[in-house]
mmCIF file of C-alpha atoms in Angstrom:
data_model
loop_
_atom_site.group_PDB
_atom_site.id
_atom_site.type_symbol
_atom_site.label_atom_id
_atom_site.label_comp_id
_atom_site.label_asym_id
_atom_site.label_seq_id
_atom_site.Cartn_x
_atom_site.Cartn_y
_atom_site.Cartn_z
ATOM 1 C CA MET A 1301 53.799 86.072 -58.500
ATOM 2 C CA PRO A 1302 51.243 83.947 -60.373
ATOM 3 C CA LYS A 1303 51.849 83.163 -63.986
ATOM 4 C CA ALA A 1304 49.836 84.956 -66.642
ATOM 5 C CA GLU A 1305 47.072 82.891 -68.040
ATOM 6 C CA LYS A 1306 47.644 81.761 -71.562
ATOM 7 C CA GLY A 1307 44.904 82.326 -74.109
ATOM 8 C CA LYS A 1308 43.194 79.451 -75.733
ATOM 9 C CA PRO A 1309 45.296 78.433 -78.744
ATOM 10 C CA LYS A 1310 43.673 78.614 -82.140
ATOM 11 C CA ARG A 1311 42.728 75.291 -83.562
ATOM 12 C CA ALA A 1312 44.784 74.367 -86.594
ATOM 13 C CA CYS A 1313 43.088 73.666 -89.877
ATOM 14 C CA PRO A 1314 42.783 69.910 -90.549
ATOM 15 C CA LEU A 1315 45.633 68.482 -92.590
ATOM 16 C CA GLU A 1316 43.398 67.193 -95.388
ATOM 17 C CA LYS A 1317 41.985 70.660 -95.977
ATOM 18 C CA GLN A 1318 45.465 72.156 -96.099
ATOM 19 C CA LEU A 1319 46.563 69.568 -98.648
ATOM 20 C CA ALA A 1320 43.412 70.093 -100.752
ATOM 21 C CA PHE A 1321 43.948 73.859 -100.717
ATOM 22 C CA ASP A 1322 47.575 73.520 -101.802
ATOM 23 C CA ASN A 1323 46.540 71.429 -104.803
ATOM 24 C CA LYS A 1324 44.035 74.071 -106.127
ATOM 25 C CA PRO A 1325 44.938 76.385 -109.043
ATOM 26 C CA TRP A 1326 45.965 79.952 -108.165
ATOM 27 C CA TYR A 1327 42.684 81.551 -109.341
ATOM 28 C CA ASP A 1328 40.612 79.291 -107.076
ATOM 29 C CA LYS A 1329 42.782 80.275 -104.131
ATOM 30 C CA LYS A 1330 42.245 83.971 -104.887
ATOM 31 C CA ALA A 1331 38.483 83.530 -105.138
ATOM 32 C CA GLN A 1332 38.462 81.717 -101.785
ATOM 33 C CA ARG A 1333 40.440 84.522 -100.098
ATOM 34 C CA ASP A 1334 38.079 87.156 -101.557
ATOM 35 C CA ALA A 1335 35.077 85.238 -100.292
ATOM 36 C CA ASP A 1336 36.581 85.024 -96.822
ATOM 37 C CA SER A 1337 37.293 88.773 -96.787
ATOM 38 C CA ASP A 1338 33.733 89.477 -97.930
ATOM 39 C CA ASP A 1339 32.413 87.395 -95.064
ATOM 40 C CA ASP A 1340 34.520 89.391 -92.610
ATOM 41 C CA MET A 1341 33.230 92.723 -93.981
ATOM 42 C CA ALA A 1342 29.617 91.636 -94.083
ATOM 43 C CA GLU A 1343 29.289 92.266 -90.376
ATOM 44 C CA ASP A 1344 30.158 95.992 -90.829
ATOM 45 C CA VAL A 1345 27.853 96.730 -93.797
ATOM 46 C CA VAL A 1346 24.373 98.182 -93.188
ATOM 47 C CA PRO A 1347 21.671 95.809 -94.446
ATOM 48 C CA GLU A 1348 20.021 96.840 -97.703
ATOM 49 C CA LYS A 1349 16.527 97.148 -96.241
ATOM 50 C CA LEU A 1350 17.793 99.301 -93.409
ATOM 51 C CA SER A 1351 19.689 101.625 -95.782
ATOM 52 C CA ARG A 1352 16.543 102.069 -97.872
ATOM 53 C CA ARG A 1353 14.541 103.013 -94.801
ATOM 54 C CA THR A 1354 17.236 105.492 -93.752
ATOM 55 C CA LEU A 1355 17.249 107.181 -97.156
ATOM 56 C CA ALA A 1356 13.453 107.333 -97.216
ATOM 57 C CA LEU A 1357 13.366 108.973 -93.790
ATOM 58 C CA ALA A 1358 16.070 111.466 -94.826
ATOM 59 C CA LYS A 1359 14.134 112.428 -97.954
ATOM 60 C CA GLN A 1360 10.934 112.802 -95.959
ATOM 61 C CA GLN A 1361 12.633 115.104 -93.449
ATOM 62 C CA GLN A 1362 14.185 117.162 -96.262
ATOM 63 C CA ALA A 1363 10.787 117.539 -97.950
ATOM 64 C CA GLU A 1364 9.243 118.704 -94.678
ATOM 65 C CA GLU A 1365 12.024 121.281 -94.200
ATOM 66 C CA GLN A 1366 11.564 122.586 -97.743
ATOM 67 C CA ALA A 1367 7.784 122.814 -97.299
ATOM 68 C CA ARG A 1368 8.234 124.723 -94.043
ATOM 69 C CA HIS A 1369 10.756 127.055 -95.736
ATOM 70 C CA ALA A 1370 8.439 127.603 -98.733
ATOM 71 C CA LYS A 1371 5.684 128.923 -96.456
ATOM 72 C CA SER A 1372 7.904 131.713 -95.170
ATOM 73 C CA GLN A 1373 9.612 132.684 -98.467
ATOM 74 C CA PRO A 1374 8.435 132.653 -102.130
ATOM 75 C CA GLN A 1375 10.254 130.061 -104.208
ATOM 76 C CA PRO A 1376 11.012 130.176 -107.954
ATOM 77 C CA VAL A 1377 9.159 127.933 -110.388
ATOM 78 C CA GLN A 1378 10.515 124.395 -110.629
ATOM 79 C CA THR A 1379 10.808 122.870 -114.103
ATOM 80 C CA GLN A 1380 11.533 119.373 -115.283
ATOM 81 C CA ASP A 1381 14.118 120.003 -117.986
ATOM 82 C CA SER A 1382 17.709 119.463 -116.941
ATOM 83 C CA ASP A 1383 18.889 122.763 -118.404
ATOM 84 C CA GLU A 1384 15.904 124.631 -116.988
ATOM 85 C CA SER A 1385 16.373 123.116 -113.525
ATOM 86 C CA GLU A 1386 20.012 124.158 -113.602
ATOM 87 C CA ALA A 1387 19.029 127.738 -114.397
ATOM 88 C CA GLU A 1388 16.390 127.580 -111.643
ATOM 89 C CA SER A 1389 19.050 126.606 -109.114
ATOM 90 C CA GLU A 1390 21.031 129.706 -110.116
ATOM 91 C CA ASP A 1391 17.963 131.860 -109.467
ATOM 92 C CA GLU A 1392 17.316 130.191 -106.102
ATOM 93 C CA ASP A 1393 20.863 130.920 -104.984
ATOM 94 C CA MET A 1394 20.261 134.598 -105.669
ATOM 95 C CA ASP A 1395 16.882 134.903 -103.923
ATOM 96 C CA ASP A 1396 18.464 135.697 -100.573
ATOM 97 C CA GLU A 1397 19.990 138.872 -102.006
ATOM 98 C CA TYR A 1398 16.687 140.740 -101.845
ATOM 99 C CA ASP A 1399 16.805 141.325 -98.091
ATOM 100 C CA GLY A 1400 18.290 144.619 -96.986
ATOM 101 C CA GLN A 1401 18.146 146.368 -100.342
ATOM 102 C CA ASP A 1402 17.099 150.021 -100.409
ATOM 103 C CA LEU A 1403 15.436 150.050 -103.830
ATOM 104 C CA VAL A 1404 12.790 147.313 -103.743
ATOM 105 C CA ARG A 1405 11.111 144.840 -101.414
ATOM 106 C CA ILE A 1406 9.343 141.531 -101.981
ATOM 107 C CA ASN A 1407 5.621 141.530 -101.244
ATOM 108 C CA GLY A 1408 4.130 138.124 -101.988
ATOM 109 C CA GLU A 1409 4.367 137.480 -105.732
ATOM 110 C CA TYR A 1410 5.337 141.073 -106.511
ATOM 111 C CA VAL A 1411 8.402 143.297 -106.327
ATOM 112 C CA GLU A 1412 7.746 146.931 -105.446
ATOM 113 C CA GLU A 1413 9.885 149.998 -104.868
ATOM 114 C CA VAL A 1414 10.535 151.006 -101.280
ATOM 115 C CA GLU A 1415 9.720 154.693 -101.523
ATOM 116 C CA ILE A 1416 9.063 157.330 -104.161
ATOM 117 C CA CYS A 1417 9.313 160.978 -103.173
ATOM 118 C CA GLU A 1418 6.460 163.146 -104.458
ATOM 119 C CA ASP A 1419 8.782 166.159 -104.731
ATOM 120 C CA ASP A 1420 11.034 164.134 -107.028
ATOM 121 C CA GLU A 1421 8.083 163.203 -109.234
ATOM 122 C CA GLU A 1422 7.081 166.852 -109.541
ATOM 123 C CA ALA A 1423 10.658 167.916 -110.320
ATOM 124 C CA LEU A 1424 11.061 165.186 -112.933
ATOM 125 C CA ALA A 1425 7.796 166.205 -114.593
ATOM 126 C CA ASN A 1426 9.521 169.442 -115.636
ATOM 127 C CA PHE A 1427 12.155 167.432 -117.515
ATOM 128 C CA MET A 1428 9.656 165.074 -119.184
ATOM 129 C CA MET A 1429 7.457 167.687 -120.856
ATOM 130 C CA GLY A 1430 6.990 166.862 -124.514
ATOM 131 C CA ALA A 1431 7.945 163.213 -124.001
ATOM 132 C CA PRO A 1432 6.208 160.811 -126.409
ATOM 133 C CA GLU A 1433 3.299 158.734 -125.176
ATOM 134 C CA ARG A 1434 4.298 155.273 -123.992
ATOM 135 C CA ARG A 1435 3.468 152.450 -126.394
ATOM 136 C CA ASN A 1436 2.675 148.996 -125.055
ATOM 137 C CA LEU A 1437 3.044 145.583 -126.666
ATOM 138 C CA ALA A 1438 -0.519 145.657 -128.027
ATOM 139 C CA ASP A 1439 0.255 148.865 -129.951
ATOM 140 C CA ILE A 1440 3.310 147.225 -131.517
ATOM 141 C CA ILE A 1441 1.214 144.203 -132.533
ATOM 142 C CA MET A 1442 -1.400 146.432 -134.148
ATOM 143 C CA ASP A 1443 1.351 148.194 -136.117
ATOM 144 C CA LYS A 1444 2.552 144.791 -137.323
ATOM 145 C CA ILE A 1445 -0.989 143.892 -138.438
ATOM 146 C CA PHE A 1446 -1.471 147.174 -140.306
ATOM 147 C CA GLU A 1447 1.936 146.777 -141.942
ATOM 148 C CA LYS A 1448 1.055 143.251 -143.076
ATOM 149 C CA GLU A 1449 -2.291 144.387 -144.524
ATOM 150 C CA ALA A 1450 -0.594 147.254 -146.337
ATOM 151 C CA ARG A 1451 1.997 144.875 -147.764
ATOM 152 C CA GLU A 1452 -0.738 142.542 -149.017
ATOM 153 C CA ARG A 1453 -2.457 145.469 -150.747
ATOM 154 C CA GLY A 1454 0.891 146.434 -152.309
ATOM 155 C CA GLU A 1455 1.021 149.789 -150.562
ATOM 156 C CA VAL A 1456 4.362 149.039 -148.934
ATOM 157 C CA ASP A 1457 7.397 148.538 -151.152
ATOM 158 C CA ASP A 1458 9.303 146.102 -148.981
ATOM 159 C CA GLU A 1459 11.533 143.211 -149.905
ATOM 160 C CA ALA A 1460 9.805 140.852 -147.522
ATOM 161 C CA PRO A 1461 11.081 137.279 -147.326
ATOM 162 C CA GLN A 1462 9.041 134.697 -149.135
ATOM 163 C CA ASN A 1463 8.466 132.671 -146.002
ATOM 164 C CA SER A 1464 6.904 135.632 -144.169
ATOM 165 C CA LYS A 1465 3.553 134.113 -145.164
ATOM 166 C CA PHE A 1466 3.564 130.939 -143.139
ATOM 167 C CA ASP A 1467 1.834 127.704 -143.898
ATOM 168 C CA PRO A 1468 -1.600 127.448 -142.223
ATOM 169 C CA LYS A 1469 -0.397 124.446 -140.232
ATOM 170 C CA ILE A 1470 2.484 126.486 -138.777
ATOM 171 C CA VAL A 1471 0.074 129.269 -137.854
ATOM 172 C CA GLU A 1472 -2.228 126.748 -136.203
ATOM 173 C CA VAL A 1473 0.616 125.128 -134.229
ATOM 174 C CA TYR A 1474 2.044 128.364 -132.850
ATOM 175 C CA THR A 1475 -1.380 129.806 -132.138
ATOM 176 C CA GLY A 1476 -1.933 126.739 -129.977
ATOM 177 C CA VAL A 1477 1.475 127.232 -128.359
ATOM 178 C CA GLY A 1478 0.433 130.788 -127.493
ATOM 179 C CA LYS A 1479 -2.682 129.503 -125.725
ATOM 180 C CA ILE A 1480 -0.517 127.156 -123.663
ATOM 181 C CA LEU A 1481 1.810 130.001 -122.690
ATOM 182 C CA GLN A 1482 -1.146 132.094 -121.513
ATOM 183 C CA ARG A 1483 -1.794 129.622 -118.677
ATOM 184 C CA TYR A 1484 1.756 128.321 -118.222
ATOM 185 C CA THR A 1485 3.034 128.199 -114.629
ATOM 186 C CA SER A 1486 5.693 125.474 -114.530
ATOM 187 C CA GLY A 1487 7.000 122.391 -116.299
ATOM 188 C CA LYS A 1488 8.377 121.822 -119.772
ATOM 189 C CA LEU A 1489 7.879 124.305 -122.551
ATOM 190 C CA PRO A 1490 6.287 123.010 -125.791
ATOM 191 C CA LYS A 1491 8.873 121.532 -128.146
ATOM 192 C CA ALA A 1492 7.631 123.726 -130.989
ATOM 193 C CA PHE A 1493 8.457 126.772 -128.852
ATOM 194 C CA LYS A 1494 11.951 125.549 -127.965
ATOM 195 C CA VAL A 1495 13.033 125.453 -131.605
ATOM 196 C CA ILE A 1496 12.118 129.115 -132.245
ATOM 197 C CA PRO A 1497 15.595 130.528 -131.340
ATOM 198 C CA SER A 1498 17.168 128.357 -134.041
ATOM 199 C CA LEU A 1499 14.864 129.699 -136.779
ATOM 200 C CA SER A 1500 16.017 132.507 -139.064
ATOM 201 C CA TYR A 1501 12.642 134.294 -138.813
ATOM 202 C CA TRP A 1502 12.153 133.654 -135.118
ATOM 203 C CA GLU A 1503 10.627 137.086 -134.480
ATOM 204 C CA ASP A 1504 7.820 136.578 -137.016
ATOM 205 C CA ILE A 1505 7.091 133.156 -135.543
ATOM 206 C CA LEU A 1506 7.037 134.625 -132.042
ATOM 207 C CA TRP A 1507 4.293 137.095 -132.982
ATOM 208 C CA LEU A 1508 2.026 134.151 -133.827
ATOM 209 C CA THR A 1509 2.047 133.122 -130.140
ATOM 210 C CA SER A 1510 0.480 136.442 -128.990
ATOM 211 C CA PRO A 1511 3.314 137.347 -126.579
ATOM 212 C CA GLU A 1512 1.296 140.181 -124.994
ATOM 213 C CA LYS A 1513 -0.933 137.493 -123.415
ATOM 214 C CA TRP A 1514 1.840 135.304 -121.966
ATOM 215 C CA SER A 1515 1.802 134.624 -118.246
ATOM 216 C CA PRO A 1516 4.704 136.047 -116.183
ATOM 217 C CA HIS A 1517 5.935 132.488 -115.659
ATOM 218 C CA ALA A 1518 6.026 131.936 -119.432
ATOM 219 C CA MET A 1519 7.957 135.179 -119.990
ATOM 220 C CA ARG A 1520 10.511 134.084 -117.403
ATOM 221 C CA ALA A 1521 10.962 130.685 -119.075
ATOM 222 C CA ALA A 1522 11.103 132.285 -122.541
ATOM 223 C CA THR A 1523 13.731 134.795 -121.417
ATOM 224 C CA ARG A 1524 15.855 131.967 -120.066
ATOM 225 C CA LEU A 1525 15.506 130.111 -123.366
ATOM 226 C CA PHE A 1526 16.266 133.056 -125.653
ATOM 227 C CA ALA A 1527 19.064 134.488 -123.498
ATOM 228 C CA SER A 1528 20.821 131.116 -123.666
ATOM 229 C CA ASN A 1529 20.378 130.428 -127.378
ATOM 230 C CA LEU A 1530 20.417 133.786 -129.179
ATOM 231 C CA ASN A 1531 23.467 135.876 -130.003
ATOM 232 C CA PRO A 1532 23.717 139.307 -128.279
ATOM 233 C CA LYS A 1533 22.179 141.215 -131.209
ATOM 234 C CA MET A 1534 19.117 138.967 -131.442
ATOM 235 C CA ALA A 1535 18.799 138.777 -127.646
ATOM 236 C CA GLN A 1536 18.805 142.572 -127.581
ATOM 237 C CA ARG A 1537 15.860 142.529 -129.995
ATOM 238 C CA PHE A 1538 13.930 140.076 -127.817
ATOM 239 C CA PHE A 1539 14.624 142.033 -124.623
ATOM 240 C CA ASN A 1540 13.593 145.331 -126.193
ATOM 241 C CA ILE A 1541 10.405 144.304 -127.982
ATOM 242 C CA PHE A 1542 9.014 141.567 -125.770
ATOM 243 C CA LEU A 1543 10.534 141.587 -122.280
ATOM 244 C CA LEU A 1544 10.771 145.355 -121.706
ATOM 245 C CA GLU A 1545 7.247 146.039 -122.920
ATOM 246 C CA HIS A 1546 5.876 143.190 -120.808
ATOM 247 C CA VAL A 1547 7.663 144.544 -117.721
ATOM 248 C CA ARG A 1548 6.525 148.138 -118.280
ATOM 249 C CA GLN A 1549 2.947 147.047 -118.877
ATOM 250 C CA ASP A 1550 2.891 145.043 -115.638
ATOM 251 C CA ILE A 1551 4.322 147.959 -113.626
ATOM 252 C CA HIS A 1552 1.858 150.368 -115.234
ATOM 253 C CA GLU A 1553 -1.163 148.171 -114.405
ATOM 254 C CA ASN A 1554 -0.194 146.938 -110.914
ATOM 255 C CA LYS A 1555 2.127 149.730 -109.689
ATOM 256 C CA ARG A 1556 4.648 146.961 -108.956
ATOM 257 C CA LEU A 1557 6.329 144.110 -110.844
ATOM 258 C CA ASN A 1558 5.511 140.430 -110.773
ATOM 259 C CA PHE A 1559 8.259 138.388 -109.123
ATOM 260 C CA HIS A 1560 8.699 136.126 -112.178
ATOM 261 C CA LEU A 1561 9.161 139.110 -114.485
ATOM 262 C CA TYR A 1562 11.724 140.438 -112.024
ATOM 263 C CA MET A 1563 13.629 137.167 -112.247
ATOM 264 C CA ALA A 1564 13.319 137.299 -116.049
ATOM 265 C CA LEU A 1565 15.114 140.672 -115.975
ATOM 266 C CA LYS A 1566 17.757 139.134 -113.771
ATOM 267 C CA LYS A 1567 18.282 136.294 -116.229
ATOM 268 C CA ALA A 1568 18.462 138.749 -119.136
ATOM 269 C CA LEU A 1569 21.364 140.530 -117.441
ATOM 270 C CA TYR A 1570 23.558 137.476 -118.079
ATOM 271 C CA LYS A 1571 23.803 138.925 -121.598
ATOM 272 C CA PRO A 1572 24.935 142.393 -120.393
ATOM 273 C CA GLN A 1573 25.461 143.960 -123.821
ATOM 274 C CA ALA A 1574 21.972 142.947 -124.948
ATOM 275 C CA PHE A 1575 20.486 144.010 -121.599
ATOM 276 C CA PHE A 1576 21.936 147.525 -121.735
ATOM 277 C CA LYS A 1577 21.179 148.085 -125.430
ATOM 278 C CA GLY A 1578 17.759 146.448 -125.313
ATOM 279 C CA ILE A 1579 16.418 147.648 -121.946
ATOM 280 C CA ILE A 1580 18.380 150.373 -120.110
ATOM 281 C CA ILE A 1581 19.283 152.693 -123.003
ATOM 282 C CA PRO A 1582 15.893 152.499 -124.815
ATOM 283 C CA LEU A 1583 14.138 153.091 -121.491
ATOM 284 C CA CYS A 1584 16.109 156.302 -120.904
ATOM 285 C CA GLU A 1585 15.832 157.413 -124.530
ATOM 286 C CA SER A 1586 12.040 157.137 -124.386
ATOM 287 C CA ARG A 1587 11.998 160.077 -121.910
ATOM 288 C CA ASN A 1588 8.851 158.654 -120.287
ATOM 289 C CA CYS A 1589 10.607 156.288 -117.851
ATOM 290 C CA THR A 1590 8.946 156.626 -114.440
ATOM 291 C CA LEU A 1591 10.772 156.533 -111.116
ATOM 292 C CA ARG A 1592 9.005 153.304 -110.266
ATOM 293 C CA GLU A 1593 10.308 151.607 -113.418
ATOM 294 C CA ALA A 1594 13.829 152.959 -112.871
ATOM 295 C CA ALA A 1595 13.890 151.847 -109.214
ATOM 296 C CA ILE A 1596 12.742 148.281 -109.927
ATOM 297 C CA ILE A 1597 14.947 147.713 -112.984
ATOM 298 C CA GLY A 1598 17.861 149.467 -111.249
ATOM 299 C CA SER A 1599 17.606 147.045 -108.334
ATOM 300 C CA VAL A 1600 18.135 144.158 -110.782
ATOM 301 C CA LEU A 1601 21.251 145.909 -112.028
ATOM 302 C CA SER A 1602 22.540 146.358 -108.476
ATOM 303 C CA LYS A 1603 22.288 142.635 -107.659
ATOM 304 C CA VAL A 1604 24.178 141.124 -110.611
ATOM 305 C CA SER A 1605 27.867 141.472 -111.375
ATOM 306 C CA VAL A 1606 28.410 143.170 -114.752
ATOM 307 C CA PRO A 1607 31.730 143.423 -116.682
ATOM 308 C CA VAL A 1608 33.276 146.873 -116.449
ATOM 309 C CA ILE A 1609 33.515 147.321 -120.231
ATOM 310 C CA HIS A 1610 29.733 147.169 -120.658
ATOM 311 C CA SER A 1611 29.051 149.365 -117.626
ATOM 312 C CA ALA A 1612 31.588 151.987 -118.754
ATOM 313 C CA ALA A 1613 30.070 152.157 -122.240
ATOM 314 C CA THR A 1614 26.593 152.510 -120.728
ATOM 315 C CA LEU A 1615 27.733 155.302 -118.398
ATOM 316 C CA MET A 1616 29.179 157.150 -121.401
ATOM 317 C CA LYS A 1617 25.864 156.830 -123.230
ATOM 318 C CA LEU A 1618 23.722 157.832 -120.226
ATOM 319 C CA SER A 1619 25.847 160.875 -119.458
ATOM 320 C CA SER A 1620 25.459 162.197 -123.018
ATOM 321 C CA MET A 1621 21.668 161.744 -123.158
ATOM 322 C CA GLU A 1622 19.026 164.338 -122.497
ATOM 323 C CA TYR A 1623 18.277 164.232 -118.775
ATOM 324 C CA SER A 1624 15.488 162.157 -117.241
ATOM 325 C CA GLY A 1625 14.943 160.572 -113.843
ATOM 326 C CA GLY A 1626 16.006 157.173 -115.082
ATOM 327 C CA ASN A 1627 19.424 158.536 -116.033
ATOM 328 C CA SER A 1628 20.232 159.548 -112.449
ATOM 329 C CA MET A 1629 18.957 156.260 -111.044
ATOM 330 C CA PHE A 1630 20.997 154.069 -113.395
ATOM 331 C CA ILE A 1631 24.104 156.275 -113.122
ATOM 332 C CA ARG A 1632 23.919 156.023 -109.336
ATOM 333 C CA VAL A 1633 23.527 152.229 -109.426
ATOM 334 C CA LEU A 1634 26.458 151.750 -111.823
ATOM 335 C CA LEU A 1635 28.733 154.127 -109.891
ATOM 336 C CA ASN A 1636 27.973 152.258 -106.681
ATOM 337 C CA LYS A 1637 29.575 149.169 -108.217
ATOM 338 C CA LYS A 1638 32.938 150.906 -107.623
ATOM 339 C CA TYR A 1639 34.476 150.156 -110.996
ATOM 340 C CA SER A 1640 37.915 151.364 -111.991
ATOM 341 C CA LEU A 1641 36.610 153.533 -114.818
ATOM 342 C CA PRO A 1642 38.660 154.951 -117.719
ATOM 343 C CA THR A 1643 39.590 158.646 -117.553
ATOM 344 C CA ARG A 1644 37.384 159.413 -120.555
ATOM 345 C CA VAL A 1645 34.297 158.057 -118.793
ATOM 346 C CA ILE A 1646 34.998 160.063 -115.621
ATOM 347 C CA SER A 1647 35.491 163.213 -117.690
ATOM 348 C CA GLU A 1648 32.225 162.609 -119.538
ATOM 349 C CA LEU A 1649 30.380 162.143 -116.231
ATOM 350 C CA SER A 1650 31.828 165.423 -114.955
ATOM 351 C CA GLN A 1651 30.586 167.182 -118.064
ATOM 352 C CA HIS A 1652 27.176 165.591 -117.551
ATOM 353 C CA PHE A 1653 26.780 167.243 -114.147
ATOM 354 C CA LEU A 1654 28.356 170.555 -115.225
ATOM 355 C CA ARG A 1655 25.715 171.005 -117.950
ATOM 356 C CA PHE A 1656 23.222 171.885 -115.198
ATOM 357 C CA THR A 1657 25.182 174.948 -114.029
ATOM 358 C CA SER A 1658 23.033 177.294 -116.107
ATOM 359 C CA ASP A 1659 19.790 175.293 -115.618
ATOM 360 C CA THR A 1660 17.370 177.154 -113.338
ATOM 361 C CA ARG A 1661 14.888 174.317 -112.917
ATOM 362 C CA LYS A 1662 14.665 172.512 -109.591
ATOM 363 C CA LEU A 1663 16.569 169.236 -109.767
ATOM 364 C CA PRO A 1664 15.276 166.071 -108.068
ATOM 365 C CA VAL A 1665 16.999 164.474 -105.094
ATOM 366 C CA LEU A 1666 18.090 161.627 -107.389
ATOM 367 C CA TRP A 1667 20.349 164.043 -109.266
ATOM 368 C CA HIS A 1668 22.010 165.208 -106.027
ATOM 369 C CA GLN A 1669 22.427 161.600 -104.884
ATOM 370 C CA SER A 1670 24.096 160.554 -108.123
ATOM 371 C CA LEU A 1671 26.498 163.522 -107.893
ATOM 372 C CA LEU A 1672 27.321 162.586 -104.288
ATOM 373 C CA VAL A 1673 28.098 158.983 -105.256
ATOM 374 C CA PHE A 1674 30.271 160.244 -108.115
ATOM 375 C CA ALA A 1675 32.207 162.490 -105.707
ATOM 376 C CA GLN A 1676 32.619 159.719 -103.130
ATOM 377 C CA ARG A 1677 33.853 157.084 -105.564
ATOM 378 C CA TYR A 1678 35.983 159.130 -107.983
ATOM 379 C CA LYS A 1679 37.013 162.337 -106.166
ATOM 380 C CA ASN A 1680 40.695 161.502 -106.742
ATOM 381 C CA ASP A 1681 40.175 160.968 -110.478
ATOM 382 C CA ILE A 1682 38.096 164.056 -111.324
ATOM 383 C CA PRO A 1683 40.221 166.656 -113.179
ATOM 384 C CA LYS A 1684 41.053 169.779 -111.154
ATOM 385 C CA GLN A 1685 39.423 172.125 -113.660
ATOM 386 C CA HIS A 1686 36.197 170.156 -113.367
ATOM 387 C CA LYS A 1687 36.337 170.343 -109.563
ATOM 388 C CA GLU A 1688 36.692 174.111 -109.739
ATOM 389 C CA ALA A 1689 33.848 174.342 -112.254
ATOM 390 C CA MET A 1690 31.590 172.429 -109.852
ATOM 391 C CA LYS A 1691 31.718 175.190 -107.223
ATOM 392 C CA PRO A 1692 29.219 177.442 -109.037
ATOM 393 C CA LEU A 1693 27.186 174.321 -109.861
ATOM 394 C CA LEU A 1694 26.817 173.516 -106.160
ATOM 395 C CA LYS A 1695 25.809 177.118 -105.455
ATOM 396 C CA GLN A 1696 23.165 177.036 -108.180
ATOM 397 C CA HIS A 1697 21.699 173.682 -107.108
ATOM 398 C CA PHE A 1698 21.883 173.395 -103.338
ATOM 399 C CA HIS A 1699 20.427 170.610 -101.210
ATOM 400 C CA HIS A 1700 20.544 171.245 -97.475
ATOM 401 C CA GLN A 1701 21.680 167.688 -96.631
ATOM 402 C CA ILE A 1702 23.510 166.390 -99.701
ATOM 403 C CA THR A 1703 25.420 169.420 -101.027
ATOM 404 C CA PRO A 1704 27.561 169.880 -97.855
ATOM 405 C CA GLU A 1705 28.603 166.232 -98.163
ATOM 406 C CA ILE A 1706 29.565 166.737 -101.808
ATOM 407 C CA ARG A 1707 31.698 169.746 -100.886
ATOM 408 C CA ARG A 1708 33.365 167.822 -98.086
ATOM 409 C CA GLU A 1709 34.250 165.001 -100.490
ATOM 410 C CA LEU A 1710 35.545 167.259 -103.270
ATOM 411 C CA TYR A 1711 37.213 170.065 -101.304
ATOM 412 C CA ASN A 1712 37.745 168.513 -97.826
ATOM 413 C CA GLU A 1713 35.489 171.135 -96.249
ATOM 414 C CA MET A 1714 34.422 170.405 -92.685
#
């Protein structure tokens, strides 16, 4: 058997180099070893020019993918502020939730309700007789102007703050800010506008910007700013006076809601107490809430997680109000969240439905749907006396498709 060939032996380092290396200080030896290791690793590292080209190609491909995706789906406005871009990313993550919802659909730059039954509109008209006429943001502004003129003439005895009469320069600045917000689509908000939430008389300053003329994009950015920087009580005021009226005006004029106003509502819901007290409850108390408004705003409520304490308090309030179509829509949406509600809230909801036992008017399908959802979710928690009291209610108000389902849920009838 032939012998295995021996490899070529490594050549030893010359003796003079070994001696010179031994005579070096310790730190020079360490630097030499590090340099040798760097030389060994240099072969495995990607050259700098090549890495730059790779990153550039990756960014180019990503931009092409985003452009292709933007053609098929509407994208939220991109801003340049760090805090605004962070909030935008939250909105983008939630855009996919629109598909498959039964309340609204996205149509270009607008959000519209899926379907409104004419029979329901006729039935709800019977419950809305005598409702006050709807006031828009322009009406509120005119009231403010008349009030100011009356105060200047001394006809109004009001302890107005001394700084309610602003310096002409302040008026000029915020009038200019208002003109910017009329054509605002994206980018940074004016710095003078960003400081408004920190002012004690922020509402008076805000009127100087003519908020009824803001673009939908500006209202979305303003809602994000005020929802993040105002306490719940002040945020409630902003939502009620500015955001709600802007939303209702847009729905009234276009029969649908601009996508950016829809996202503004979504952002407002991150302050749930202010959202319910500033938007949902005033809308139902007005008694002129249309089905279209209730469907669009209710869809916002269905997409965002809300703490049970705020939802339970709102259900208590809605169930004790005088009936309107919006009540049934919002009650149905909140019940569909499947909360573990307190016994008092469930009892109050039962009483809400039982009040219609002696009502001879035709009830809309929304009312039957909300009762069905209530029976499905909380049939085991409804008191027995309330279940028995609902039997004549179901006889008085019968729906050929929904009422049998309610009876099956409550009484296990096949």
